[in-house]
């Protein structure tokens, strides 16, 4: 080697949004004049600049270049020590490339942004806003969330009440507001409240919102009921005042006619009606089993067993769950869903950011059942394992399937030999609405929140993995 190098200092520190300079000294230890070219390499290369980029040295002489680092104040500038290197390529002997290495420590900074979605909620008995917390710093954020209001008029159910957010990521905190007193009659009332994001050692970040509490019954109905009650009382009082005279006159007329006022003797009780028969099935009947044949024989002998059969309760699908939410909150958007887990079957239907599936149990998903309300319908497609793949990736099995508001949409298959779900595409309102997803993939944990941007891109959002050995284990959706 015909080159000696030295970094001064070998380790440096810089603040995000600031800059620092490291000097690289080098000496030509060869016996010919050589020209050296410099290039920053490694993760910090986009934020590094070498001046000058070319240096010419005579044998035995020493020169230096400056390496300026300017990391931005963004989550990409990871806090802590970060290695870097500079590639030095001699013009005369390019095979003798030298790569001196150093260390740059980026100081941590914290920046938190929070927003209520929506800032104003309405309801008679409860309101369900969501708090979006964004970690814009370069270190992990740990915080707790609490609620308060003037006059202690509301109670708060916050889930989760403690969050840990990686740099550049966001978390959604679901909040249920419940008024402590119900407005039975009258107009709506506004109740301001504050959700506070509290971090250790700093003042809490307060996000203000408004809960508009509606009256259980409108004022005009209360007036109507009051007038109706007054009329009813007046009618009863008049009836009591005139009833004795009417009854006396009627009794006298009956006695004059010789008719008894005693009730007639009771007749036989009417027969109890039989239970209604079941509606006819549109599917071919199944072959009778031995037990069914025995029941039929018993019925032929004068005894029936069909009355003892229990009616199976209907399955609670995603459409069932979203219809319940739409009835309770018709002015809000909702998405409900459930997952078919291999070896376990369908999970319970969950809604609006809750987890469907399993985490950490190594059980793949086979199918998803999704339903929405207030979004003008949804559409989706399944990306599944492909055993014939030549590049290790899955494929789409069928075209898009869609469903209107309040109806079930299914992707994938629940058959025993059906392929595992690797990913999915989804949109709402034919791409005119926003839908967010987060997928938990085998060997990769949660992939992070991703949202559709109406009017931009393809009109849908993809979640999950493309690789055959990384199947879906759990999903979350919000609209």
Short mmCIF file of N, CA and C in Angstrom, two decimals, residues 115-122 128-131 193 208-210 332:
data_model
loop_
_atom_site.label_atom_id
_atom_site.label_comp_id
_atom_site.label_asym_id
_atom_site.label_seq_id
_atom_site.Cartn_x
_atom_site.Cartn_y
_atom_site.Cartn_z
N UNK A 115 -53.57 14.24 17.01
CA UNK A 115 -54.76 14.81 16.37
C UNK A 115 -55.97 13.95 16.68
N UNK A 116 -57.08 14.60 17.01
CA UNK A 116 -58.34 13.90 17.26
C UNK A 116 -59.08 13.68 15.95
N UNK A 117 -59.56 12.47 15.75
CA UNK A 117 -60.29 12.12 14.52
C UNK A 117 -61.62 11.48 14.91
N UNK A 118 -62.77 12.16 14.73
CA UNK A 118 -62.89 13.58 14.37
C UNK A 118 -62.77 14.45 15.62
N UNK A 119 -62.54 15.75 15.47
CA UNK A 119 -62.44 16.62 16.65
C UNK A 119 -63.76 16.81 17.37
N UNK A 120 -64.89 16.62 16.66
CA UNK A 120 -66.21 16.76 17.27
C UNK A 120 -67.01 15.49 17.03
N UNK A 121 -67.53 14.89 18.12
CA UNK A 121 -68.36 13.69 18.01
C UNK A 121 -69.72 13.98 18.63
N UNK A 122 -70.74 13.27 18.14
CA UNK A 122 -72.10 13.48 18.62
C UNK A 122 -72.68 12.15 19.09
N UNK A 128 -67.26 8.14 20.24
CA UNK A 128 -66.06 7.31 20.03
C UNK A 128 -65.06 8.01 19.12
N UNK A 129 -64.33 9.02 19.62
CA UNK A 129 -63.26 9.61 18.81
C UNK A 129 -62.00 8.76 18.87
N UNK A 130 -61.09 8.99 17.94
CA UNK A 130 -59.79 8.33 17.94
C UNK A 130 -58.69 9.39 18.01
N UNK A 131 -57.65 9.08 18.77
CA UNK A 131 -56.51 9.98 18.90
C UNK A 131 -55.34 9.39 18.12
N UNK A 193 -63.70 18.77 25.99
CA UNK A 193 -62.85 17.88 26.77
C UNK A 193 -61.43 17.94 26.20
N UNK A 208 -57.57 19.18 22.28
CA UNK A 208 -58.92 19.55 22.66
C UNK A 208 -59.94 19.02 21.64
N UNK A 209 -61.07 18.59 22.16
CA UNK A 209 -62.16 18.12 21.33
C UNK A 209 -63.50 18.51 21.94
N UNK A 210 -64.57 18.19 21.25
CA UNK A 210 -65.91 18.53 21.72
C UNK A 210 -66.83 17.33 21.55
N UNK A 332 -71.48 8.01 11.33
CA UNK A 332 -70.05 7.72 11.32
C UNK A 332 -69.75 6.57 10.36
#
